[in-house]
PDB file of C-alpha atoms in Angstrom:
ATOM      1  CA  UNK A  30     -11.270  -4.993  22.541  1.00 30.00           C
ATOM      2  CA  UNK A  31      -8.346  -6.161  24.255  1.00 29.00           C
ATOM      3  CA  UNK A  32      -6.016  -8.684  22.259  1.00 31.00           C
ATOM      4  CA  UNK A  33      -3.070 -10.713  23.192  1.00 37.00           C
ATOM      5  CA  UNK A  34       0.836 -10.451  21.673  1.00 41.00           C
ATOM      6  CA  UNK A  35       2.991 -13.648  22.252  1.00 48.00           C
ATOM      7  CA  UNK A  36       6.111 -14.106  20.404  1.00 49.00           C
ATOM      8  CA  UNK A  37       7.312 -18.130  21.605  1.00 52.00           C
ATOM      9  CA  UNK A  38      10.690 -19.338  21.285  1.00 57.00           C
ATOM     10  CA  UNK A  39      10.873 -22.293  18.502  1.00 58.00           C
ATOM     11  CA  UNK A  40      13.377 -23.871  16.044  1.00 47.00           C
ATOM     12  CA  UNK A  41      11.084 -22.342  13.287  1.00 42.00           C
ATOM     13  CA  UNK A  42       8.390 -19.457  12.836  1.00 39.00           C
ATOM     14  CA  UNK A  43       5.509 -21.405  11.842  1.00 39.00           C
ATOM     15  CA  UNK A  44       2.285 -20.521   9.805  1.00 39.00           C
ATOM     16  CA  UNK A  45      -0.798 -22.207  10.283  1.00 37.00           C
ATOM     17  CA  UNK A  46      -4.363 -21.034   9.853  1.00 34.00           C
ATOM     18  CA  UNK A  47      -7.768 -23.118  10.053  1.00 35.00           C
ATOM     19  CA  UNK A  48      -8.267 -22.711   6.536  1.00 37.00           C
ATOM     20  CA  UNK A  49      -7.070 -25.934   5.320  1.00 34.00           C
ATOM     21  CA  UNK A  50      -6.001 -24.159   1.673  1.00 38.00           C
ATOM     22  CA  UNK A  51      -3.548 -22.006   3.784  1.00 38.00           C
ATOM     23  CA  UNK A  52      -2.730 -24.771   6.296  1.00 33.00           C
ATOM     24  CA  UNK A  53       1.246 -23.272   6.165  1.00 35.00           C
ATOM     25  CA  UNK A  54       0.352 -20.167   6.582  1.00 39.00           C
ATOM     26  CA  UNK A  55       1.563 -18.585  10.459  1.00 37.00           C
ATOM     27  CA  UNK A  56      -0.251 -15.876  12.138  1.00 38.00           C
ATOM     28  CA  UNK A  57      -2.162 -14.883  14.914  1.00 36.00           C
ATOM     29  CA  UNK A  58      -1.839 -12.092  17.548  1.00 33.00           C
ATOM     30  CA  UNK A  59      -0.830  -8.608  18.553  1.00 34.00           C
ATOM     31  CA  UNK A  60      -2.360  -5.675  20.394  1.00 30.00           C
ATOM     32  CA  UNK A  61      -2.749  -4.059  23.579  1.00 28.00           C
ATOM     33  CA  UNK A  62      -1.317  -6.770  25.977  1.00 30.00           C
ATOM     34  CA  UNK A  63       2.179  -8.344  25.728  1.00 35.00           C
ATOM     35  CA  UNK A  64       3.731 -11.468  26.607  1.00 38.00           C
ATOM     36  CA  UNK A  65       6.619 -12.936  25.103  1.00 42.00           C
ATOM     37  CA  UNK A  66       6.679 -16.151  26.477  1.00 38.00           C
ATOM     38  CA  UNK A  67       6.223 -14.898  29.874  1.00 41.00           C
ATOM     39  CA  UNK A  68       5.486 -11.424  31.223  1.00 41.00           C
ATOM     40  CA  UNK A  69       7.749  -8.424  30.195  1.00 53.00           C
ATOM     41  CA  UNK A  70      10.533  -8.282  32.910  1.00 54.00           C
ATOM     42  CA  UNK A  71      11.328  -4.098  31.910  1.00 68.00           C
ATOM     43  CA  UNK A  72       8.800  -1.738  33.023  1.00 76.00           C
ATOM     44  CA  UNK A  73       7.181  -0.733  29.858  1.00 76.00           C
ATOM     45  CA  UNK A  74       7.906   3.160  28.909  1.00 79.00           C
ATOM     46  CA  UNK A  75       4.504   4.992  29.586  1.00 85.00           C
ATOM     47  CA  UNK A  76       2.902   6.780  28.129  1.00 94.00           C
ATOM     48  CA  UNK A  77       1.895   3.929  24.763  1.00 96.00           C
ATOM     49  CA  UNK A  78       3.383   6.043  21.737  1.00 97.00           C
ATOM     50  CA  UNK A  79       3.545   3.517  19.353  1.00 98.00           C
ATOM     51  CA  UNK A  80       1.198   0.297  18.458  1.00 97.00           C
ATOM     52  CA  UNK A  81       1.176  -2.859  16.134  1.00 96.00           C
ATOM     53  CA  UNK A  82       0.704  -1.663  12.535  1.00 97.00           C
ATOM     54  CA  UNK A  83       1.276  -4.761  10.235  1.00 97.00           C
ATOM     55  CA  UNK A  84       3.754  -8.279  10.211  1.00 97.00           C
ATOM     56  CA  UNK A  85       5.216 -10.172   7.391  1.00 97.00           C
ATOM     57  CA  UNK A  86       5.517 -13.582   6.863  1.00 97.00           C
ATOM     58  CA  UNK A  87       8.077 -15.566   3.820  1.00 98.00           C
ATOM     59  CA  UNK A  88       6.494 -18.342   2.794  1.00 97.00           C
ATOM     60  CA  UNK A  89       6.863 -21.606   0.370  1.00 97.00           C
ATOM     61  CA  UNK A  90       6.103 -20.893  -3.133  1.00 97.00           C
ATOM     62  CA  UNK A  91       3.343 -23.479  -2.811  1.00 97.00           C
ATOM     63  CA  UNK A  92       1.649 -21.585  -0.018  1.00 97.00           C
ATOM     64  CA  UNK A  93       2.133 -18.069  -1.575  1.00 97.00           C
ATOM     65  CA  UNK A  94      -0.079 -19.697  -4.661  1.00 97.00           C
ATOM     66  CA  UNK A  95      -2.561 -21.084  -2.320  1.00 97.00           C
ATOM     67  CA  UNK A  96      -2.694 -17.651  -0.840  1.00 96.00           C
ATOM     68  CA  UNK A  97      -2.747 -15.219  -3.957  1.00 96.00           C
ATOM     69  CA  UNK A  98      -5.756 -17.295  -5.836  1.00 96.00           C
ATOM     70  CA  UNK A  99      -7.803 -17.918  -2.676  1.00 96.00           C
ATOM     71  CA  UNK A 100     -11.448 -16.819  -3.165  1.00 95.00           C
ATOM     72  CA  UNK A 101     -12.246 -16.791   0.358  1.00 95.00           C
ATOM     73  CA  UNK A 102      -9.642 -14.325   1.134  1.00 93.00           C
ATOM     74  CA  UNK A 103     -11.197 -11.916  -1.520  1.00 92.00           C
ATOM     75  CA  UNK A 104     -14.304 -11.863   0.127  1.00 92.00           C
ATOM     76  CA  UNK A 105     -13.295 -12.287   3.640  1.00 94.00           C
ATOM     77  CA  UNK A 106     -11.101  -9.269   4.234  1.00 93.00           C
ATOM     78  CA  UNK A 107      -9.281  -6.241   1.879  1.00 95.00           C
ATOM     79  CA  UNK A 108      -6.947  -8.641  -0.153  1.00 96.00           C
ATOM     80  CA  UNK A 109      -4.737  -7.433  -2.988  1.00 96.00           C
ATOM     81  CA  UNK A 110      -1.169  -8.021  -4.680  1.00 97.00           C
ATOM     82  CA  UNK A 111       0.727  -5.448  -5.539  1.00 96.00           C
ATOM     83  CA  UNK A 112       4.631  -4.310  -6.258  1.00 97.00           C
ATOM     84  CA  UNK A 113       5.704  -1.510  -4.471  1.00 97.00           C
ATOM     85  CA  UNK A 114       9.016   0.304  -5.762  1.00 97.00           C
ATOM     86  CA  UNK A 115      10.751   2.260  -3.056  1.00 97.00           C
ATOM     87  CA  UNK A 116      14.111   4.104  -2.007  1.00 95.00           C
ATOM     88  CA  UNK A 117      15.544   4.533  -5.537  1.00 90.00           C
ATOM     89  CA  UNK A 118      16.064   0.586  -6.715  1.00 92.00           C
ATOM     90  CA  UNK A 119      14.139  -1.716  -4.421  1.00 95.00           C
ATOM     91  CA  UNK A 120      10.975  -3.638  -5.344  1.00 97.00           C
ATOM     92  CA  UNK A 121       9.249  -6.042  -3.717  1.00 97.00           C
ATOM     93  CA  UNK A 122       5.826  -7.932  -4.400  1.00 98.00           C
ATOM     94  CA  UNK A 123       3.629  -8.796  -1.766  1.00 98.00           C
ATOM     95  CA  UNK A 124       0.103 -10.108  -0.665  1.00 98.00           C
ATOM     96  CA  UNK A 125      -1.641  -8.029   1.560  1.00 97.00           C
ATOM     97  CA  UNK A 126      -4.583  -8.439   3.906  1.00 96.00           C
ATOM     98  CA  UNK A 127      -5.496  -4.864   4.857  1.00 95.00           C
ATOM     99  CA  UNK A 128      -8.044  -3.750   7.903  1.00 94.00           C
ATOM    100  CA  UNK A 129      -9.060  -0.822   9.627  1.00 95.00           C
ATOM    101  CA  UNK A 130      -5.406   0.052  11.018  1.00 95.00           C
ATOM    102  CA  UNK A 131      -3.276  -3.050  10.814  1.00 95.00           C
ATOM    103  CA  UNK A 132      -2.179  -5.383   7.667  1.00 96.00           C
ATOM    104  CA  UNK A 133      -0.713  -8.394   6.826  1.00 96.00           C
ATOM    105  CA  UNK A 134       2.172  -8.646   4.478  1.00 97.00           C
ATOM    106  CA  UNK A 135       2.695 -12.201   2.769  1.00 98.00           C
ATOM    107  CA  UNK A 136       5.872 -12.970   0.418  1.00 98.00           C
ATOM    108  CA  UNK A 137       6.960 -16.123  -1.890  1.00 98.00           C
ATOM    109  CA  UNK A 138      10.515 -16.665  -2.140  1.00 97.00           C
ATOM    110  CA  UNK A 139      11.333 -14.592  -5.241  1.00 97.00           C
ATOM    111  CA  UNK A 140       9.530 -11.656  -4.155  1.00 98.00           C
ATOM    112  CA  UNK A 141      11.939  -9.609  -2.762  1.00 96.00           C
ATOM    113  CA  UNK A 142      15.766  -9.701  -3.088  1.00 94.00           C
ATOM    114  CA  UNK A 143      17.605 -12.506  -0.272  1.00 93.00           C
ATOM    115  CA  UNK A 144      13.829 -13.548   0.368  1.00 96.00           C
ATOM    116  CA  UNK A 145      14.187 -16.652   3.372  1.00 95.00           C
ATOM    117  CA  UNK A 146      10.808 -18.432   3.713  1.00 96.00           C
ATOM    118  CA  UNK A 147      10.338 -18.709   7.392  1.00 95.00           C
ATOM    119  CA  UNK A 148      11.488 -15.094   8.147  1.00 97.00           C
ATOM    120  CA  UNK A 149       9.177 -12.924   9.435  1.00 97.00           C
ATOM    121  CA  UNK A 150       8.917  -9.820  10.413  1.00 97.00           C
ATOM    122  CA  UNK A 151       6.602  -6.720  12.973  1.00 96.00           C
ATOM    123  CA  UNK A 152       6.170  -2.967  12.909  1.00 98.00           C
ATOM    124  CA  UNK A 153       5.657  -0.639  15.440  1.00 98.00           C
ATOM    125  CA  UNK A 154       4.184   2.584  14.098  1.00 98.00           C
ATOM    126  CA  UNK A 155       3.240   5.978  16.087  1.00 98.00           C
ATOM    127  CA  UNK A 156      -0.038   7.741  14.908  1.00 98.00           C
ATOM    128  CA  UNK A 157       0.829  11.172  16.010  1.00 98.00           C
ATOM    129  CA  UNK A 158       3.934  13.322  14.325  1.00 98.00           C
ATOM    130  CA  UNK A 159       7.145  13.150  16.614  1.00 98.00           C
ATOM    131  CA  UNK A 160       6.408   9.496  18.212  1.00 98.00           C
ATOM    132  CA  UNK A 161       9.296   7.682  16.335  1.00 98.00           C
ATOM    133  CA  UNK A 162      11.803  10.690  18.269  1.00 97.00           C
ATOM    134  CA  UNK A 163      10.547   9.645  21.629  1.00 97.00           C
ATOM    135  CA  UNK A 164      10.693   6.055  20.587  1.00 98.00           C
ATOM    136  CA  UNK A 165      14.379   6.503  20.085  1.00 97.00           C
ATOM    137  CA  UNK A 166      14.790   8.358  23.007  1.00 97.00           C
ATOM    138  CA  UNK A 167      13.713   5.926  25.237  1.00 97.00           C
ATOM    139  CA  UNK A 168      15.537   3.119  23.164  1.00 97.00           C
ATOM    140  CA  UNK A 169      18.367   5.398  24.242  1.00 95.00           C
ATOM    141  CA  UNK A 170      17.341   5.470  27.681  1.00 95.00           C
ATOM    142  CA  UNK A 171      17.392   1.607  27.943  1.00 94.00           C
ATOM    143  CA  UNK A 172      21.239   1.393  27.124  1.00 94.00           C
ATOM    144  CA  UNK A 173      20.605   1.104  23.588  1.00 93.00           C
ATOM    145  CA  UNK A 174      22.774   3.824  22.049  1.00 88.00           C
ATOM    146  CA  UNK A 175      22.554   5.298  18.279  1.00 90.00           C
ATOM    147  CA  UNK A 176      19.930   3.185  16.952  1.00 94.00           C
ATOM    148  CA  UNK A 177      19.245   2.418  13.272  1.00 96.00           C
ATOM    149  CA  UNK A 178      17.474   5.399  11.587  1.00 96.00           C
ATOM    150  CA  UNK A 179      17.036   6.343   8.116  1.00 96.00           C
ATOM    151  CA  UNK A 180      14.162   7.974   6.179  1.00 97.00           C
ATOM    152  CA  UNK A 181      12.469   5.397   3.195  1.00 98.00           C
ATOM    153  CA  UNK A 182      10.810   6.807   0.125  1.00 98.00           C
ATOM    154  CA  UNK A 183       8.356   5.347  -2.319  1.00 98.00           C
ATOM    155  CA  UNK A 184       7.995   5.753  -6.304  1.00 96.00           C
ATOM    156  CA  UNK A 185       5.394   7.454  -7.817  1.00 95.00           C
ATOM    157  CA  UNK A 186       6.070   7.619 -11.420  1.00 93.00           C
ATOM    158  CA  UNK A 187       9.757   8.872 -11.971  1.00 93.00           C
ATOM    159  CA  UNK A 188       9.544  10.688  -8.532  1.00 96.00           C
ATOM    160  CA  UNK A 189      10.916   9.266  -5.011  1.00 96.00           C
ATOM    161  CA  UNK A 190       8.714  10.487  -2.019  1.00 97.00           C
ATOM    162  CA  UNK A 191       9.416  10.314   1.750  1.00 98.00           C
ATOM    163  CA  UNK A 192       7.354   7.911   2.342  1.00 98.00           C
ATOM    164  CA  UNK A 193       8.149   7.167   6.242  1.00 98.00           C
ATOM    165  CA  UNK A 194      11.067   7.252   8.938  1.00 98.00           C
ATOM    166  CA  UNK A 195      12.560   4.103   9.714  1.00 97.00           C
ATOM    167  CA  UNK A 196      13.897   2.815  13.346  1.00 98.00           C
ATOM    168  CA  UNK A 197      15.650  -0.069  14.650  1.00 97.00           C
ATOM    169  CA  UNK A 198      17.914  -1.938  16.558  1.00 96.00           C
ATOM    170  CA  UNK A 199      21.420  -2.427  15.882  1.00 91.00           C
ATOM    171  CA  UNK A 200      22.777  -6.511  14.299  1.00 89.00           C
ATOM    172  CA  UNK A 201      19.945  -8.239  12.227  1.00 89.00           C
ATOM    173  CA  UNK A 202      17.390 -10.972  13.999  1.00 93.00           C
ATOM    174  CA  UNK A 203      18.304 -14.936  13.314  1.00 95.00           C
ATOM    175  CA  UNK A 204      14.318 -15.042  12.028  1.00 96.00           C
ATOM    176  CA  UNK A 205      12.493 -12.333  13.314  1.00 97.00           C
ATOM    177  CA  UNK A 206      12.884  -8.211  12.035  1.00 96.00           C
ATOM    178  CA  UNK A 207      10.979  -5.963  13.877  1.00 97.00           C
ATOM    179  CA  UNK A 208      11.203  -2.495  13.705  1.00 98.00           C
ATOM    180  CA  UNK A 209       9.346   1.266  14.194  1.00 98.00           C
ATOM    181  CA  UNK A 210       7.891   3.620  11.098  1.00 98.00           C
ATOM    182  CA  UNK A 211       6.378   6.889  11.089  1.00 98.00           C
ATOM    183  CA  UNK A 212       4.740   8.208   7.836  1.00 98.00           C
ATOM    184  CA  UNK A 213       5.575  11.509   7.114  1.00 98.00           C
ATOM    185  CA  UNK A 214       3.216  13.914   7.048  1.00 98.00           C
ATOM    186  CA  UNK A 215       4.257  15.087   2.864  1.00 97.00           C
ATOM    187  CA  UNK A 216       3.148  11.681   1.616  1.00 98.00           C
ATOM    188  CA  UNK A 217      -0.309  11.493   2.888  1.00 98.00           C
ATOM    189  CA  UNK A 218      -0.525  15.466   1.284  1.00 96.00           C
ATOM    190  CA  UNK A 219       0.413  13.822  -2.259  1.00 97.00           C
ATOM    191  CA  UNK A 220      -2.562  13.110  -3.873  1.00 96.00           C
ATOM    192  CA  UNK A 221      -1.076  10.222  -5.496  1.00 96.00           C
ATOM    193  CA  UNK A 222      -1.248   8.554  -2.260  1.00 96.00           C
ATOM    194  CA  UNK A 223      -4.417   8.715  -2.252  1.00 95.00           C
ATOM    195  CA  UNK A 224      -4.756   8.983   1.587  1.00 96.00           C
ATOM    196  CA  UNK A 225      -7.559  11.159   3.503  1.00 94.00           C
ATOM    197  CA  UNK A 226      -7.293  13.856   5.274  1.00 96.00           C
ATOM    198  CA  UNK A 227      -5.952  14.094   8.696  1.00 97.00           C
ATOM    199  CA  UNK A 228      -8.523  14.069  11.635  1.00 97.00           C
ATOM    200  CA  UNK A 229      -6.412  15.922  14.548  1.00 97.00           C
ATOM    201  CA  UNK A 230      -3.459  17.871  14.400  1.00 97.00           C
ATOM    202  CA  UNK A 231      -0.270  15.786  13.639  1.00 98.00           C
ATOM    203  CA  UNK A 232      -2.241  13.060  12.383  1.00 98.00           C
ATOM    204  CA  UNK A 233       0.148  10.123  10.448  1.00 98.00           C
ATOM    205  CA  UNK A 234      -2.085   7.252  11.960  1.00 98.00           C
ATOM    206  CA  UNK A 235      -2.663   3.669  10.807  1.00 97.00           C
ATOM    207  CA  UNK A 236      -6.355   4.595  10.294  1.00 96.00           C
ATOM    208  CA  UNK A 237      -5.753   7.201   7.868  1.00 97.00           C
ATOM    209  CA  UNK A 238      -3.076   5.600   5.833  1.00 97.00           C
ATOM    210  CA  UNK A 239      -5.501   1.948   5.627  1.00 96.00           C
ATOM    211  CA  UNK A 240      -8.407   2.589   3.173  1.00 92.00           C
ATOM    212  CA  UNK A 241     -11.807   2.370   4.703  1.00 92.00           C
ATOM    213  CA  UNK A 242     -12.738  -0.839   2.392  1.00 92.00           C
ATOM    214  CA  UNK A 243     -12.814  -3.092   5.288  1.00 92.00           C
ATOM    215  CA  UNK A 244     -16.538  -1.907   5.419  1.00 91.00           C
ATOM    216  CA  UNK A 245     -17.325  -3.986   2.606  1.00 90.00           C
ATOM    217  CA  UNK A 246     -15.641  -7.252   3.869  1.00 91.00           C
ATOM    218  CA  UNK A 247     -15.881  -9.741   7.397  1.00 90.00           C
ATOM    219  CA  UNK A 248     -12.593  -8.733   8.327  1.00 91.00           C
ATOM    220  CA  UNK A 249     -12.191  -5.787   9.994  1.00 92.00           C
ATOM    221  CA  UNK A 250      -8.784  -5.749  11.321  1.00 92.00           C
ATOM    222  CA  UNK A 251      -5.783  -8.014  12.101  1.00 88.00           C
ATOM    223  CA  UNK A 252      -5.978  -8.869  15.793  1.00 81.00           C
ATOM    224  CA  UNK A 253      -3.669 -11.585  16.543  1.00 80.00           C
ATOM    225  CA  UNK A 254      -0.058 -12.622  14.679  1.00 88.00           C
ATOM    226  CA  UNK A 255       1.584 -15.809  16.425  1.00 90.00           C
ATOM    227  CA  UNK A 256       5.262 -15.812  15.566  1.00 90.00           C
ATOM    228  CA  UNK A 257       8.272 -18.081  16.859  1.00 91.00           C
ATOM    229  CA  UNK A 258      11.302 -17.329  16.847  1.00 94.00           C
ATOM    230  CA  UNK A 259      14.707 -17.225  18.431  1.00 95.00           C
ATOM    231  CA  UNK A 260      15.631 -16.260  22.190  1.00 95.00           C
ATOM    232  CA  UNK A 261      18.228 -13.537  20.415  1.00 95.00           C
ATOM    233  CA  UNK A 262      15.195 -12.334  18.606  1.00 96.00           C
ATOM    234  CA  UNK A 263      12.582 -12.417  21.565  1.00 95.00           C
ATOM    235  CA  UNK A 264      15.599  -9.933  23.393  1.00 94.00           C
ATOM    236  CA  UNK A 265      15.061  -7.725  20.773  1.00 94.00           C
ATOM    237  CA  UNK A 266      11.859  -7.974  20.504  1.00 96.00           C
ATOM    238  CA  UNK A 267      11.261  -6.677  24.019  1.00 95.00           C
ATOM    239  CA  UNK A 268      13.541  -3.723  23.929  1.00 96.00           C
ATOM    240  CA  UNK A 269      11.390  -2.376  20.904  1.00 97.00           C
ATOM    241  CA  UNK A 270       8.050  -3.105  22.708  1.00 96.00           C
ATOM    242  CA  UNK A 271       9.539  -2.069  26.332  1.00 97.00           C
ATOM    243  CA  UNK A 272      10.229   1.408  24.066  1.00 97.00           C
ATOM    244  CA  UNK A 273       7.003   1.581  22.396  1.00 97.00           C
ATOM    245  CA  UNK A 274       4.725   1.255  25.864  1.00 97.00           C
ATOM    246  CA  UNK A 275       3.345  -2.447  25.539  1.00 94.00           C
ATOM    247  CA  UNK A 276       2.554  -3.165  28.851  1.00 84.00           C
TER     248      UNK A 276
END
């Protein structure tokens, strides 16, 4: 099914859902068509390599309560909390709303370090091996030379694992981050990832990396993340999707 991505240009990202315990709360939209205010004006790069894999939202503390002890959440989609420790030192905490191949990514305040409620945030991930090189080369193409790239690692235990390679533009956005990740093919063979199998050759997809719990729940992926922002961040925005194939 075809869905809609619009990124709007606004004083403030909003959050708003119907539920009226998460009336703060702002998201809806991404997928297979773009529009950022109004249609792309770059050709997008063809063929697609890389596709909406999960957005973040900072939120009031208020909200981030509402969120984390919501029962309809629990039963309406894959819903968990969890602290993840990563590259040596960082740790953040997190709600998460997990589907079949795309997430949502929730944070109070004091969750992470320099935490701004109303920032917000979109990744782009390929799901075959070598996508996030072709990203950058077409990044490169575009005028954008040497983009941001660095390799992020997770903890398991006392050990730091590649976890997945990073990629993004130069300066940071007023509101809005938005970025690229590939996983790297080592993590999902640690069994401490607890990941499945791969199901073609070069296979670091959404779907395998998500859990197949969705199966149990209403919810069975994330189809539409509304975000406002900034008309330095929409620019940005664009040149990553341009890259990535969003037509």
């Amino acid at each position: 099914m075809q869905t809609v991505m619009h990124i709007s240009e606004g004083n403030s990202p909003a959050v708003r859902t119907s539920s009226p315990n998460l009336s703060r709360v702002a998201f809806v939209l991404l997928a297979a068509f773009f529009c950022i205010g109004k249609a792309l004006s770059a050709q997008p790069a063809s063929p697609q390599i890389a596709y909406f894999n999960h957005a973040y939202a900072v939120i009031d503390a208020e909200t981030a309560a509402a969120i984390e002890h919501s029962d309809y959440l629990k039963t309406f989609g894959v819903f968990s909390i969890r602290t993840t420790h990563a590259d040596g030192g960082a740790t953040w905490t997190g709600r998460y709303l997990n589907g079949r191949q795309t997430y949502l990514e929730l944070f109070g305040p004091t969750d992470f370090q320099d935490a701004r409620p109303g920032a917000t945030g979109l990744a782009l991930t390929p799901d075959r091996v070598g996508g996030i090189e072709i990203f950058a080369a077409r990044l490169v193409q575009a005028g954008i030379a040497n983009p941001d790239k660095e390799e992020r690692t997770r903890q398991f235990g006392d050990d730091q694992v590649p976890w997945f390679k990073y990629l993004s533009l130069h300066g940071d956005g007023e509101t809005l981050s938005i970025w690229a990740m590939e996983y790297v093919p080592s993590y999902f063979a640690d069994p401490r990832s607890e990941k499945r199998p791969a199901e073609f050759p070069g296979d670091v997809s959404r779907t395998r990396y998500n859990s197949n719990d969705y199966f149990q729940h209403r919810s069975r992926d994330v189809s539409s993340v509304d975000v406002a922002t900034t008309a330095h961040d929409i620019a940005m925005a664009r040149s990553m999707f341009v890259a990535a194939g969003f037509k």
